[in-house]
Amino acid sequence: MAVQQPIFPLECFPLHPHEPGSPMSNRRHTRAERQACRPLLMWLLENLRPRSVLAIGRDAQLCVGGPSS
């Protein structure tokens, strides 16, 4: 199956969270970090005006204002 429309994949937290002093490590972003990036996500959605948004995973669901946001 081929995608017939342009797509714009985006992480709800588009930065690389890491442990303090260890930039090559990886950790889950915090709620505060996710909320800090929400204005960027909302700006992108308002300006790109997608026909649909597919949130994959709980964090993505929370970012776009799904249940339990």
Short mmCIF file of C-alpha atoms in Angstrom, two decimals, residues 4-56:
data_model
loop_
_atom_site.label_atom_id
_atom_site.label_comp_id
_atom_site.label_asym_id
_atom_site.label_seq_id
_atom_site.Cartn_x
_atom_site.Cartn_y
_atom_site.Cartn_z
CA GLN A 4 -1.02 8.92 -1.85
CA GLN A 5 -0.74 12.16 0.14
CA PRO A 6 2.15 14.04 1.70
CA ILE A 7 2.68 13.22 5.37
CA PHE A 8 4.39 15.18 8.16
CA PRO A 9 5.60 12.92 10.97
CA LEU A 10 6.38 14.70 14.22
CA GLU A 11 7.24 13.59 17.72
CA CYS A 12 5.19 15.24 20.46
CA PHE A 13 8.50 16.10 22.15
CA PRO A 14 10.82 16.93 19.22
CA LEU A 15 14.03 17.19 21.28
CA HIS A 16 16.40 14.57 22.69
CA PRO A 17 15.96 14.29 26.47
CA HIS A 18 19.03 12.90 28.21
CA GLU A 19 20.37 12.39 31.68
CA PRO A 20 22.16 15.41 33.19
CA GLY A 21 25.80 15.49 32.07
CA SER A 22 25.35 12.55 29.70
CA PRO A 23 24.19 13.85 26.30
CA MET A 24 24.45 10.42 24.65
CA SER A 25 21.98 8.85 27.11
CA ASN A 26 18.25 8.69 26.55
CA ARG A 27 15.35 9.18 28.92
CA ARG A 28 11.65 9.73 28.65
CA HIS A 29 10.56 13.37 28.46
CA THR A 30 8.66 14.80 31.42
CA ARG A 31 5.11 16.11 31.45
CA ALA A 32 6.49 19.65 31.85
CA GLU A 33 8.74 19.19 28.80
CA ARG A 34 5.85 17.83 26.76
CA GLN A 35 3.66 20.76 27.80
CA ALA A 36 6.45 23.22 26.95
CA CYS A 37 6.46 21.91 23.36
CA ARG A 38 2.67 21.99 22.99
CA PRO A 39 2.58 25.56 21.57
CA LEU A 40 4.89 24.44 18.75
CA LEU A 41 2.66 21.47 17.97
CA MET A 42 -0.47 23.63 18.03
CA TRP A 43 1.19 26.22 15.77
CA LEU A 44 2.14 23.52 13.28
CA LEU A 45 -1.38 22.08 13.25
CA GLU A 46 -2.97 25.52 12.83
CA ASN A 47 -0.65 26.49 9.99
CA LEU A 48 -0.36 23.17 8.15
CA ARG A 49 -4.11 22.49 8.59
CA PRO A 50 -3.94 18.72 8.11
CA ARG A 51 -7.11 16.88 7.14
CA SER A 52 -6.41 14.34 9.83
CA VAL A 53 -4.00 13.68 12.68
CA LEU A 54 -2.94 10.19 13.71
CA ALA A 55 -1.64 10.05 17.28
CA ILE A 56 0.33 6.85 17.88
#
